Structure formats: structure tokens, C-alpha cells
GROMACS .gro file of C-alpha atoms in nm:
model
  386
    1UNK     CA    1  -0.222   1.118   4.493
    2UNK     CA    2  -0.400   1.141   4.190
    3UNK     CA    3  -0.596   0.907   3.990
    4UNK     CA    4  -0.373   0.891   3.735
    5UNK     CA    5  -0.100   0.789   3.933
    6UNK     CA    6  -0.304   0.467   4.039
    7UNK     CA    7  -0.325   0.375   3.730
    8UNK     CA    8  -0.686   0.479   3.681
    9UNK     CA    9  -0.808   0.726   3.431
   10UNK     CA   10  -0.955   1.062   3.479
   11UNK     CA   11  -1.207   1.190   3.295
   12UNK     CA   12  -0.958   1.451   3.147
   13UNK     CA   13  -0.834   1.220   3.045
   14UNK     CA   14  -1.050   0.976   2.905
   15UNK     CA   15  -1.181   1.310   2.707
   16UNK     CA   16  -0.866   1.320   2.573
   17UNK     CA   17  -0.805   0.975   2.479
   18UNK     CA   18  -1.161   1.013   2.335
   19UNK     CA   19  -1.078   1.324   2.113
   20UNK     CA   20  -0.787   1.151   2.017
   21UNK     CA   21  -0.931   0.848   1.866
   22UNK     CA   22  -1.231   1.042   1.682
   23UNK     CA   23  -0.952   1.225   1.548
   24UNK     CA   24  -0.756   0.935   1.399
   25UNK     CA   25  -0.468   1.001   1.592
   26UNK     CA   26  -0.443   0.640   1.781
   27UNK     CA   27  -0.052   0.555   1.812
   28UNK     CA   28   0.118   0.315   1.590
   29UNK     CA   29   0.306   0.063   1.735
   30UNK     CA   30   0.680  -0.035   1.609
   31UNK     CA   31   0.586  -0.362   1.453
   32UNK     CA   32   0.317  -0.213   1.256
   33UNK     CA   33   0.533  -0.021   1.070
   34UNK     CA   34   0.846  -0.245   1.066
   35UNK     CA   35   0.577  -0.455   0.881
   36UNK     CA   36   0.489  -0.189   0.656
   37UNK     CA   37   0.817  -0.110   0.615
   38UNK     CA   38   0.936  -0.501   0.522
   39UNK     CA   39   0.704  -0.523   0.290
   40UNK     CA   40   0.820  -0.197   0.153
   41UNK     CA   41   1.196  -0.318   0.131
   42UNK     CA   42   1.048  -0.652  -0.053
   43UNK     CA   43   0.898  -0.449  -0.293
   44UNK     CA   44   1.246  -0.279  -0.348
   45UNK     CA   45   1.395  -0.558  -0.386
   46UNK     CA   46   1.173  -0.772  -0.638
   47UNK     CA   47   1.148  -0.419  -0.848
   48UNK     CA   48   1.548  -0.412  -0.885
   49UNK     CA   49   1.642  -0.766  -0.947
   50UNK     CA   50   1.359  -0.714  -1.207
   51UNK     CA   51   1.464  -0.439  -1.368
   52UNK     CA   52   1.854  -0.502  -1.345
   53UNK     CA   53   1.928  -0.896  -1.408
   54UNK     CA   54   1.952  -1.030  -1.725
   55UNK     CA   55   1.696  -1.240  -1.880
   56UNK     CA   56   1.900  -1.549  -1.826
   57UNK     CA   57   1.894  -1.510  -1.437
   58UNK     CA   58   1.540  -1.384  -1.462
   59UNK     CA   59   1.466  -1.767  -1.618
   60UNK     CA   60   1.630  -1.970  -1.334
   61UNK     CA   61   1.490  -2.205  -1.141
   62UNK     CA   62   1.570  -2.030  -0.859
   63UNK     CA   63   1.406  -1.686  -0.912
   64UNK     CA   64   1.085  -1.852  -1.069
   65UNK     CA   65   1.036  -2.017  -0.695
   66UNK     CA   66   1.117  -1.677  -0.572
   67UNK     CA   67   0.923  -1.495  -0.748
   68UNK     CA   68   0.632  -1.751  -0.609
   69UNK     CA   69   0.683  -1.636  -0.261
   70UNK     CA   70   0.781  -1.277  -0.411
   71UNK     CA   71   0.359  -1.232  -0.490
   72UNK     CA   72   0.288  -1.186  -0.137
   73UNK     CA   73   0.482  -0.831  -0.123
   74UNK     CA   74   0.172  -0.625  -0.327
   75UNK     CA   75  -0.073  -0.797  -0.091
   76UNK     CA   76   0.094  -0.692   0.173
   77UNK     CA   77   0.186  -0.351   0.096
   78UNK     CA   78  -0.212  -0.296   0.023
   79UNK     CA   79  -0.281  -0.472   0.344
   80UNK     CA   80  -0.009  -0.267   0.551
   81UNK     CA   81  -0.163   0.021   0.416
   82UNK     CA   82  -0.532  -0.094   0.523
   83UNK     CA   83  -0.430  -0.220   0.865
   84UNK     CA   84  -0.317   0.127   0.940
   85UNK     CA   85  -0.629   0.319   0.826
   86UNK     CA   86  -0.845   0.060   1.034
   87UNK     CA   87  -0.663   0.152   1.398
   88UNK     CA   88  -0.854   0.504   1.485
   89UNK     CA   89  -1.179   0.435   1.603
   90UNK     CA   90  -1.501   0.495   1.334
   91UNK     CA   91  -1.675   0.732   1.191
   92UNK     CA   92  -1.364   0.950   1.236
   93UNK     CA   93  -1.418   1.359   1.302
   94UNK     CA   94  -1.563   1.588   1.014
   95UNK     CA   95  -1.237   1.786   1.041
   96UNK     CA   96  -1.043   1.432   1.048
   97UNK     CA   97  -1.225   1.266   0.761
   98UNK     CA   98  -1.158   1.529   0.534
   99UNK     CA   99  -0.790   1.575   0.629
  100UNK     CA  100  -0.815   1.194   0.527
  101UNK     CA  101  -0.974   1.209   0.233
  102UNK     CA  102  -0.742   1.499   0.097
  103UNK     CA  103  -0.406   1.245   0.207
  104UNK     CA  104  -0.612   0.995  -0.043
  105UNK     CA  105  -0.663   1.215  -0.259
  106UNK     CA  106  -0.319   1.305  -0.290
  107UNK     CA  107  -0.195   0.960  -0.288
  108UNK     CA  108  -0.423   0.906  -0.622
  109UNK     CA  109  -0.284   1.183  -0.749
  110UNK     CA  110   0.070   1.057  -0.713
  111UNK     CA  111  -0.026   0.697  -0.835
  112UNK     CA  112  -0.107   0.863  -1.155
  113UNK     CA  113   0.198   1.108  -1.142
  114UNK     CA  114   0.404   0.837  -1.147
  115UNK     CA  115   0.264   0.677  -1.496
  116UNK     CA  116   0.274   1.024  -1.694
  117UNK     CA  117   0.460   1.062  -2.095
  118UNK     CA  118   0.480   1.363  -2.060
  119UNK     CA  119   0.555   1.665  -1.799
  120UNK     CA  120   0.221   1.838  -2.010
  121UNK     CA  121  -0.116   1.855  -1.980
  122UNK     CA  122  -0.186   1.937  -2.361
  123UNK     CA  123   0.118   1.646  -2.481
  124UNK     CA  124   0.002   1.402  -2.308
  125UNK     CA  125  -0.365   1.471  -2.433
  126UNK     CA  126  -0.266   1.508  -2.780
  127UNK     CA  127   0.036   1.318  -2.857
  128UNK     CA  128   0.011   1.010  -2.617
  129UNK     CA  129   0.049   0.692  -2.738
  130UNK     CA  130  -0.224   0.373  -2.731
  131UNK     CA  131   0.031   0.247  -2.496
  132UNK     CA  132   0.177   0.559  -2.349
  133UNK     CA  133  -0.235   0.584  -2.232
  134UNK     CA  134  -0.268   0.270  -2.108
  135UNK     CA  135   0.053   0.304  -1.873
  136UNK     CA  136  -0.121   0.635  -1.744
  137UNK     CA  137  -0.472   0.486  -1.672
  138UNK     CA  138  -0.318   0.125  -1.507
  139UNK     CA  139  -0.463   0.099  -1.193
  140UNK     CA  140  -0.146   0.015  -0.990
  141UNK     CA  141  -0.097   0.010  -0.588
  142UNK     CA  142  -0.141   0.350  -0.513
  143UNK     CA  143  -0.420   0.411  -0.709
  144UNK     CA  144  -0.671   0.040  -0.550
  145UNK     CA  145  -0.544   0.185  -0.202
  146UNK     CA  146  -0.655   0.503  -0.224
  147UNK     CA  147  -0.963   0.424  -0.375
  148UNK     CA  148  -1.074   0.167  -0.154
  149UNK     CA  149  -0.988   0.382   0.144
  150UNK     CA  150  -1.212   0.664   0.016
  151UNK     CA  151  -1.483   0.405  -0.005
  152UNK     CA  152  -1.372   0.304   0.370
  153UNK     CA  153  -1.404   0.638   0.467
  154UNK     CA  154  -1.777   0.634   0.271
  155UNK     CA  155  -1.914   0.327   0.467
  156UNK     CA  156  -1.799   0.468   0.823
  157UNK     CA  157  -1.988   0.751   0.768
  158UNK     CA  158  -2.333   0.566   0.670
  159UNK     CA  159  -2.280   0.243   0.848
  160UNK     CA  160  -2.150   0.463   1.181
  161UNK     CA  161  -2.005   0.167   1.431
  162UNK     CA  162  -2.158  -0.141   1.198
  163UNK     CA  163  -1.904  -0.040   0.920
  164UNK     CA  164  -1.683  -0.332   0.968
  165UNK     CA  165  -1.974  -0.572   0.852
  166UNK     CA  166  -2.015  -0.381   0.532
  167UNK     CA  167  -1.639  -0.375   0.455
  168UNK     CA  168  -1.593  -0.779   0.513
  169UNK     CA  169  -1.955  -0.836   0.268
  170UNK     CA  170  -1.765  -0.603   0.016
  171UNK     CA  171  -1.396  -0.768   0.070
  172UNK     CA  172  -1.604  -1.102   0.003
  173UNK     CA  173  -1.781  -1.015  -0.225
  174UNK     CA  174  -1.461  -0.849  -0.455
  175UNK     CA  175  -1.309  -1.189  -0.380
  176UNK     CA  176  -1.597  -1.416  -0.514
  177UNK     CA  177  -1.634  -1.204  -0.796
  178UNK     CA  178  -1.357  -1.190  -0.910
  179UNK     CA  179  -1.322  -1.465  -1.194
  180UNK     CA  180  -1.694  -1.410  -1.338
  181UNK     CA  181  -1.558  -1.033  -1.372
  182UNK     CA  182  -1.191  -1.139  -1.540
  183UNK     CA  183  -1.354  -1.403  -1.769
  184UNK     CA  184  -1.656  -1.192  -1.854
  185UNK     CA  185  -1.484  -0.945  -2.059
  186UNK     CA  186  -1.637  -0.673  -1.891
  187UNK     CA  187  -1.402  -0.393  -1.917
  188UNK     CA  188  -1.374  -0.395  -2.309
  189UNK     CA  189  -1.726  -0.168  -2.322
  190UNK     CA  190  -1.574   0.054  -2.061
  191UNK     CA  191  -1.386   0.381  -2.123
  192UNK     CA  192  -0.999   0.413  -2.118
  193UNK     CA  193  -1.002   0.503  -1.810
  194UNK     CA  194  -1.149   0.344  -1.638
  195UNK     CA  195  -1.144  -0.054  -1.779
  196UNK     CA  196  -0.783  -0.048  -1.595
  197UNK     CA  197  -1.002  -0.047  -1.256
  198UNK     CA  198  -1.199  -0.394  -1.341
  199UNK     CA  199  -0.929  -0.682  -1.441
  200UNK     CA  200  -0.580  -0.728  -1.578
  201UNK     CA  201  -0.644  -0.753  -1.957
  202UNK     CA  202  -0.567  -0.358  -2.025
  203UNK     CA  203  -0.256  -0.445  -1.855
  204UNK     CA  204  -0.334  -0.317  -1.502
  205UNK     CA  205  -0.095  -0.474  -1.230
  206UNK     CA  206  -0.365  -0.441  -0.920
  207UNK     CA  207  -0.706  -0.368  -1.052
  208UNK     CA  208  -0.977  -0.388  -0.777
  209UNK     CA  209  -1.057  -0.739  -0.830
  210UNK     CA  210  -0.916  -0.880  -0.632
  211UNK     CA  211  -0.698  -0.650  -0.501
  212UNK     CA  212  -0.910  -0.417  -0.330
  213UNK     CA  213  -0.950  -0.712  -0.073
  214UNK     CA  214  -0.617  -0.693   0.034
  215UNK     CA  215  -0.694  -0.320   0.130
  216UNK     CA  216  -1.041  -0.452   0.289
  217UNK     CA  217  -0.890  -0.725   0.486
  218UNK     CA  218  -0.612  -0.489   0.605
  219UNK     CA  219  -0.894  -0.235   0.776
  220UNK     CA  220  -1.072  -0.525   0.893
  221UNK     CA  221  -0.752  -0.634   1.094
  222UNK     CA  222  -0.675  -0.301   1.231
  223UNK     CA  223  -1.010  -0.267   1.363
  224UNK     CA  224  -1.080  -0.578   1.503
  225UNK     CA  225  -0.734  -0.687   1.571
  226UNK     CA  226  -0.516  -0.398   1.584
  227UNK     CA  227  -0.677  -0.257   1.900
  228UNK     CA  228  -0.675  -0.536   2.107
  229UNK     CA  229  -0.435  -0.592   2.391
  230UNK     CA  230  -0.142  -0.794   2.299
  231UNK     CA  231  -0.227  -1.146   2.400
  232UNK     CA  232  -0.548  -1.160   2.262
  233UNK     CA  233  -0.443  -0.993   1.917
  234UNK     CA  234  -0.196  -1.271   1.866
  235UNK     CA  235  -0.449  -1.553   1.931
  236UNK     CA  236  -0.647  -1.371   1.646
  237UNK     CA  237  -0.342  -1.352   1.394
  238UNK     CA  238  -0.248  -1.708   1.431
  239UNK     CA  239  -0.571  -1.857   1.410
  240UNK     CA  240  -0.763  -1.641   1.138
  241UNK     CA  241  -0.377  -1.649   0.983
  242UNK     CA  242  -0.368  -2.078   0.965
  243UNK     CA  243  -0.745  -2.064   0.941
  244UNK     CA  244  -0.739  -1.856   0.590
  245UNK     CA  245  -0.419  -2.052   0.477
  246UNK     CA  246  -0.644  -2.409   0.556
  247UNK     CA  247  -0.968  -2.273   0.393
  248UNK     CA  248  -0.733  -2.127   0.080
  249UNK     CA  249  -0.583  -2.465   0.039
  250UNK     CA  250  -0.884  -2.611   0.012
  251UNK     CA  251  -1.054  -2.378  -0.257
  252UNK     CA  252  -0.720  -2.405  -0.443
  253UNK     CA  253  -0.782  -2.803  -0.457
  254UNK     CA  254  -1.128  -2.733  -0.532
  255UNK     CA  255  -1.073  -2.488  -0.816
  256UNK     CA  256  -0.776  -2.647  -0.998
  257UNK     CA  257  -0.878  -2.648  -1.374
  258UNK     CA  258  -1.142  -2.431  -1.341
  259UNK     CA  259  -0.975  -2.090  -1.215
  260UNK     CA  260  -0.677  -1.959  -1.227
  261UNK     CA  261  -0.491  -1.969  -0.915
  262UNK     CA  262  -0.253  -1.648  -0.966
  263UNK     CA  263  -0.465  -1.349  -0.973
  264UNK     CA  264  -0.797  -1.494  -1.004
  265UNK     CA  265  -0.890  -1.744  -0.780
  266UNK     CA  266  -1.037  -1.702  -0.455
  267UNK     CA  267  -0.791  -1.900  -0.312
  268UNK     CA  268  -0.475  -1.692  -0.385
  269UNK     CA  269  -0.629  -1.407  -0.187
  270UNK     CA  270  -0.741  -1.649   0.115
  271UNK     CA  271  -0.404  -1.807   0.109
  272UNK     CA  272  -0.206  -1.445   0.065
  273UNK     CA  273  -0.451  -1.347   0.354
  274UNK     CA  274  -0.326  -1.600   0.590
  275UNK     CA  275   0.029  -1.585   0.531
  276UNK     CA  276   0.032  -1.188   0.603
  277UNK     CA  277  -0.125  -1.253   0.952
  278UNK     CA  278   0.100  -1.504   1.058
  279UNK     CA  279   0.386  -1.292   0.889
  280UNK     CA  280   0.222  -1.002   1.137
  281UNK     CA  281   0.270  -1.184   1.443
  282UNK     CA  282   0.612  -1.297   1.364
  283UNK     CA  283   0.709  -0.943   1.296
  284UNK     CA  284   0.550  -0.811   1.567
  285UNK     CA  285   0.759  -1.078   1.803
  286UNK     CA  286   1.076  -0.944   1.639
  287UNK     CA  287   0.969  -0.590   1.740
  288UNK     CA  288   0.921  -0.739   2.113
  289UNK     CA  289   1.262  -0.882   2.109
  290UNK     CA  290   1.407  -0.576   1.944
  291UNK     CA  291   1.608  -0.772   1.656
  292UNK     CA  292   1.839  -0.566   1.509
  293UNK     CA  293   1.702  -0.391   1.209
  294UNK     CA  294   1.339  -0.356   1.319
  295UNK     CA  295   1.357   0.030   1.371
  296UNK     CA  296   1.537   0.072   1.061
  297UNK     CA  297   1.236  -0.116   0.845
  298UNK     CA  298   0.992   0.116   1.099
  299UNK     CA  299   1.138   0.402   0.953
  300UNK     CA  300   1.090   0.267   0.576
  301UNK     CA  301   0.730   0.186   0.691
  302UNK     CA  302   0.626   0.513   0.840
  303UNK     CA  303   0.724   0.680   0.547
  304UNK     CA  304   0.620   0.400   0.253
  305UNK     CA  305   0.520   0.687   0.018
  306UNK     CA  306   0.817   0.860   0.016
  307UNK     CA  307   0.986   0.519   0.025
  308UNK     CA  308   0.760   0.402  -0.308
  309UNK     CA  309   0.775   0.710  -0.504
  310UNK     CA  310   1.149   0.741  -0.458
  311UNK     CA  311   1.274   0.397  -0.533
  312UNK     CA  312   1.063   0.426  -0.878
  313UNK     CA  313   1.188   0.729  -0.996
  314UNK     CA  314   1.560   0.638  -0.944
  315UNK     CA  315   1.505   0.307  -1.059
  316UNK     CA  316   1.286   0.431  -1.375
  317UNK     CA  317   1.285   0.756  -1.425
  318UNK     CA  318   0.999   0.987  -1.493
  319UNK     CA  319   0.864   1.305  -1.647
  320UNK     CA  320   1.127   1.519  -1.497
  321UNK     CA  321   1.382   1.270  -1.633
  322UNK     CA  322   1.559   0.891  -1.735
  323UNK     CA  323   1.677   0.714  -1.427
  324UNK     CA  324   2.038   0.691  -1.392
  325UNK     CA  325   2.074   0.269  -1.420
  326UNK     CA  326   1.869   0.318  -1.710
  327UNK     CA  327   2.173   0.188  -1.905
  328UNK     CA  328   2.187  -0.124  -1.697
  329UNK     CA  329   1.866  -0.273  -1.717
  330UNK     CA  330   1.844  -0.615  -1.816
  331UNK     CA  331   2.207  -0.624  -1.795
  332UNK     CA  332   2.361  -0.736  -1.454
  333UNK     CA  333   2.454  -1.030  -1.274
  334UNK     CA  334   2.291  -1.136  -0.881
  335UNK     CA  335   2.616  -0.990  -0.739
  336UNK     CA  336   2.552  -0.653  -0.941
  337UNK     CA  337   2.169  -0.582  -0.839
  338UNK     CA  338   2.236  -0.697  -0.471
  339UNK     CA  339   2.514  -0.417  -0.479
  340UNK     CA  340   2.224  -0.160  -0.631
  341UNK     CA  341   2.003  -0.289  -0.348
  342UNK     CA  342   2.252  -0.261  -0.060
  343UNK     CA  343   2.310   0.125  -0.254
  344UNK     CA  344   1.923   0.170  -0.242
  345UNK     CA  345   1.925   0.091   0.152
  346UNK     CA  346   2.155   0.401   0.271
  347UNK     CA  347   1.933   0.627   0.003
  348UNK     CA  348   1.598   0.572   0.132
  349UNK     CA  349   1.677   0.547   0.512
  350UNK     CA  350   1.807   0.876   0.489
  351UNK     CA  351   1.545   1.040   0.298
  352UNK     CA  352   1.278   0.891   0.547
  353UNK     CA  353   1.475   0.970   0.802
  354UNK     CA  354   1.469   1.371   0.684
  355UNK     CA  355   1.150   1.382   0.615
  356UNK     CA  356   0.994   1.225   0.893
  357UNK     CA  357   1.231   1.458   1.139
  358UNK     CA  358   1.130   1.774   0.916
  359UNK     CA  359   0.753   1.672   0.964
  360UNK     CA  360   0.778   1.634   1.381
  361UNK     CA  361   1.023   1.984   1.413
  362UNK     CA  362   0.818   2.174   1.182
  363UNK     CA  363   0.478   1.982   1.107
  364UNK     CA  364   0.329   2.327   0.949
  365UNK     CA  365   0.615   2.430   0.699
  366UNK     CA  366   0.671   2.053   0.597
  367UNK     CA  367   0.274   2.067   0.516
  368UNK     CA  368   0.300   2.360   0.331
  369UNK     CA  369   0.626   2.258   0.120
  370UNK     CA  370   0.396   1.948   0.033
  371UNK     CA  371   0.148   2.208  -0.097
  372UNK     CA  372   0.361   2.438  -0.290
  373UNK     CA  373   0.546   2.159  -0.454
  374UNK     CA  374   0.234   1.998  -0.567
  375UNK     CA  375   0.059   2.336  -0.660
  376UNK     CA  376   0.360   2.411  -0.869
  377UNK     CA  377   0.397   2.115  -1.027
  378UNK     CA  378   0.020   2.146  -1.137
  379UNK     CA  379   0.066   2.506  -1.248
  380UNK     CA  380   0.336   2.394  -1.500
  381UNK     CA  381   0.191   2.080  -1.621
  382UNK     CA  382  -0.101   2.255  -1.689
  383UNK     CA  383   0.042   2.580  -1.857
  384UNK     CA  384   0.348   2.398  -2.050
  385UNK     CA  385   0.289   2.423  -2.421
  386UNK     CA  386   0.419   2.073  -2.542
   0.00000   0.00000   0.00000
């Protein structure tokens, strides 16, 4: 009998298990992406009801308390996102890194794609808008997760196995900074593009302060959490999860009348923080008792690009054309957008669903339809006249 049929490892196969992790190929568990893929679906949701009800229902009592508990889906999506990045062990391969840094890359590129006037290069240069140019340069969640990744990616190479101290200093030091930097008016001496990146006055939605936290905190977890065997990783989301909500309800006490709590304030990311990691264990205990529906949000999470990109442009058109509920913005009732949402549900399960079965039959050719349709989208924004 072998030693791998005792349960014991050989050193095949430790080499490969080795190999694999440099690589960045360490398996994702269900819950992880039915988490991603909840908050996903919340984001959905709180995009449709926004864009769709009108302003009378958007002023209810109801939907203001909503909306409340609502703030903790962009946290989470840039968390999700982090939580991922942090599972493979670190400094990842050469060949790995850069097939990394090339996905981030493209993500940026898409954050931005999604803001463009204009399907031209020389239009958009020339006949943009003050605010048509300040909708393209918003730093919004695609944009602070990419980013901060790339400068995840940056500290595992120089900091080698110590990275993980670096990237909590930085996280904490993003969060403690961040009202000096939105009170201090910093980003009015810095160029277009790039005052979206500091604070929320040019009208940026997730700048890095404090967002790029979220994305800090989220690699933190993976690596220090994600890895570990079941019963100790759930000791570590429940008490980091009601030790950050304890310590954020303190600093919010502390800090009322001095900063603002939503955005600002230290205390909004500590108590965001907390909520996410209890929210992660209660997730992951669905996933254990296989409640129906967790596969289905698995599937939205292991394809949350696809599942971003695709709810925006329906729901808001783009360069290549108006969205088709254009006409109804602002202008339905709850029992109109929850039909639009339950109409969304069918739309983006099956596109995940064909693209993440086109990527395992034919991993190559789905690569390489990726790069044609990017390289030809490039080739015509850049050549197009006006």
C-alpha cells in the first residue's frame, strides 16, 4: 500500500502541492465564493432599486434604514475580492505574479471602460465634458481593488514571507488617515486624474481612503485565516469579527462630533470589518449545511467580473449603447424593481454559468477570445475619428 493511501503524503506529492501554492493555484472553497457571490447579488440589488424606484420610495423610512445596512455591500465586495488574492501562499511564482498582475491590469482597464463618453480615443480627449471627465477618472470598485492588489503583489515580493505585517501597517495606516486626508483638501492641487484616488470631493464613490482597507483587510484574512483548518478559522472570524465590531463601537462613541462616521471615520471601517467576518462564518455554515441557493450565489461569486460588468451595462448602458430600462429610471414602484431583480437573476446565472463552463472545456480559446475582444476594442477606440 502506498503512502498516500494512509493518508500520508509523498514527496511527489508534497512537490506538487508545493508548486501549486507558489503558483497561486490553492482551491477555493464553496463558501468563499457564495460570499463573494452574495455580496455580488447585494450589489445588484441596491444598484436597481436605485436606479428604478421613484424618488418617493427612495425617501421612505424604510429604504433610508436599508440603505444603512445596504453600505456594507462595497466593503464587502472589496474584501471578497482581497480574501481571495490572500489564499495562495507568498511571494507567488515569477510566471504567476505576472499572470496576476496582467488579470489586474485588466480589471483597471475595465473599471475605467466602464466610465467612458465616448467609444473614441480622440472624442473623449477633445470633446469631454468637466463632468463627462470626472465620471471617467472616479476611482470606483474596480479601479481601489486592482490597485491595491498590484501594491499586494509589490510588498510580497520585497517583504518575501513578512508581507502580511506590511499590509496590516498600510491597512492601518489608510484607516487612521483617512479624515486628516478628506478634511485637508489635499486632492484640489492634484491632477484630474488622479485627485479621484485621494477622497470623495471630485465625486469618487471608493477612493483609497478608506477603501483600500477593505481590500487590505480582505488579504490579511485569506492569509491568516483562509488557510487554516476549519475549526480554528472560525474561532478567528468570530472573535476578530465581535472584536472589530466592539473596538468600532467604541471609536464611533469616541469620535461623534468630531468625524464623520459614514466614509470617514475610523470606526465605519472597524465596524464594516467586523460585520463581514461574522457575515463569513455564517455563510460559510450555510455552505456546510448546503442551504439551498449557496451554489447558485458560488457561481455569481466565481465569476463577480462578469457578474459586475454585466449588470451595469444593462442597467446603464455604455459606449456601445443606452440600457434598455433607461426609460424607467426613477419611475417604478417596489413591486416593479423586485420584478427587474428577479429578471436580472436568470440573466446573470446563465452568463456565469457559460462562461465559467467555456473557461474549464477550453481554458486556451476562452483566454484568447478575452484577448481579441479587448485588442479589438482598443484598435477601434483608438483609430475611430469622433
Amino acid at each position: 500500500m502506498s503512502q498516500g493511501a494512509t493518508g500520508q503524503t509523498t514527496s511527489g506529492e508534497a512537490s506538487a502541492i508545493h508548486a501549486r501554492e507558489r503558483s497561486g493555484g490553492s482551491r477555493r472553497e464553496l463558501y468563499i465564493d457564495a460570499f463573494r457571490g452574495l455580496m455580488a447579488l447585494a450589489m445588484v440589488q441596491g444598484h436597481v432599486t436605485d436606479a428604478l424606484l421613484v424618488p418617493s420610495a427612495l425617501a421612505e423610512r424604510w429604504y433610508v434604514v436599508q440603505q444603512m445596512f445596504h453600505g456594507s455591500t462595497a466593503p464587502g465586495f472589496l474584501f471578497a475580492s482581497g480574501f481571495v488574492a490572500g489564499l495562495p501562499r507568498a511571494p507567488l511564482s515569477f510566471r504567476a505574479s505576472l499572470r496576476r498582475a496582467r488579470r489586474l491590469l485588466f480589471v483597471l482597464g475595465v473599471g475605467y471602460f466602464l466610465h467612458l463618453p465616448y467609444f473614441s480615443l480622440w472624442k473623449t480627449v477633445g470633446a469631454s465634458s468637466p463632468a463627462e471627465r470626472a465620471l471617467l477618472f472616479a476611482c470606483d470598485a474596480l479601479q481601489v481593488i486592482a490597485l491595491t492588489q498590484l501594491l499586494v503583489l509589490a510588498l510580497q515580493w520585497v517583504a518575501g514571507r513578512h508581507w502580511t505585517r506590511w499590509a496590516a501597517g498600510l491597512a492601518a495606516l489608510v484607516v487612521a488617515a483617512t479624515p486628516l486626508v478628506w478634511s485637508s483638501g489635499l486632492s484640489a492641487g492634484l491632477p484630474e486624474a488622479v485627485a479621484p484616488w485621494v477622497d470623495e470631493s471630485t465625486g469618487s464613490r471608493f477612493p483609497i481612503f478608506p477603501f483600500a482597507a477593505f481590500v487590505l483587510a480582505g488579504t490579511l484574512a485569506g492569509a491568516t485565516i483562509g488557510r487554516k483548518e476549519p475549526p480554528r478559522r472560525h474561532r478567528r472570524e468570530v472573535t476578530w469579527g465581535l472584536g472589530l465590531l466592539g473596538l468600532g463601537a467604541v471609536l464611533a462613541w469616541a469620535l461623534a462630533g468630531r468625524v464623520e462616521y459614514w466614509g470617514a471615520s475610523p470606526a465605519y471601517v472597524l465596524v464594516r470589518l467586523g460585520g463581514l467576518l461574522v457575515l463569513l462564518r455564517l455563510v460559510e455554515a450555510a455552505a456546510d449545511a448546503r442551504v439551498p441557493g449557496v451554489r447558485g450565489l458560488a457561481l455569481l461569486g466565481h465569476e463577480t467580473l462578469l457578474v459586475y460588468v454585466l449588470h451595469l451595462c444593462v442597467l446603464f448602458g455604455g459606449v456601445f449603447g443606452d440600457s434598455p430600462l433607461a426609460a424607467w429610471h426613477g419611475r417604478m414602484g417596489h413591486l416593479g424593481a423586485l420584478g427587474v431583480l428577479l429578471l436580472f437573476l436568470p440573466v446573470l446565472l446563465g452568463a456565469a454559468w457559460l462562461w465559467r463552463a467555456a473557461k474549464h472545456r477550453a481554458p486556451r480559446e476562452a483566454q484568447l477570445a478575452l484577448v481579441f475582444v479587448s485588442v479589438a476594442f482598443l484598435y477601434e477606440f483608438a483609430v475611430r475619428p469622433w
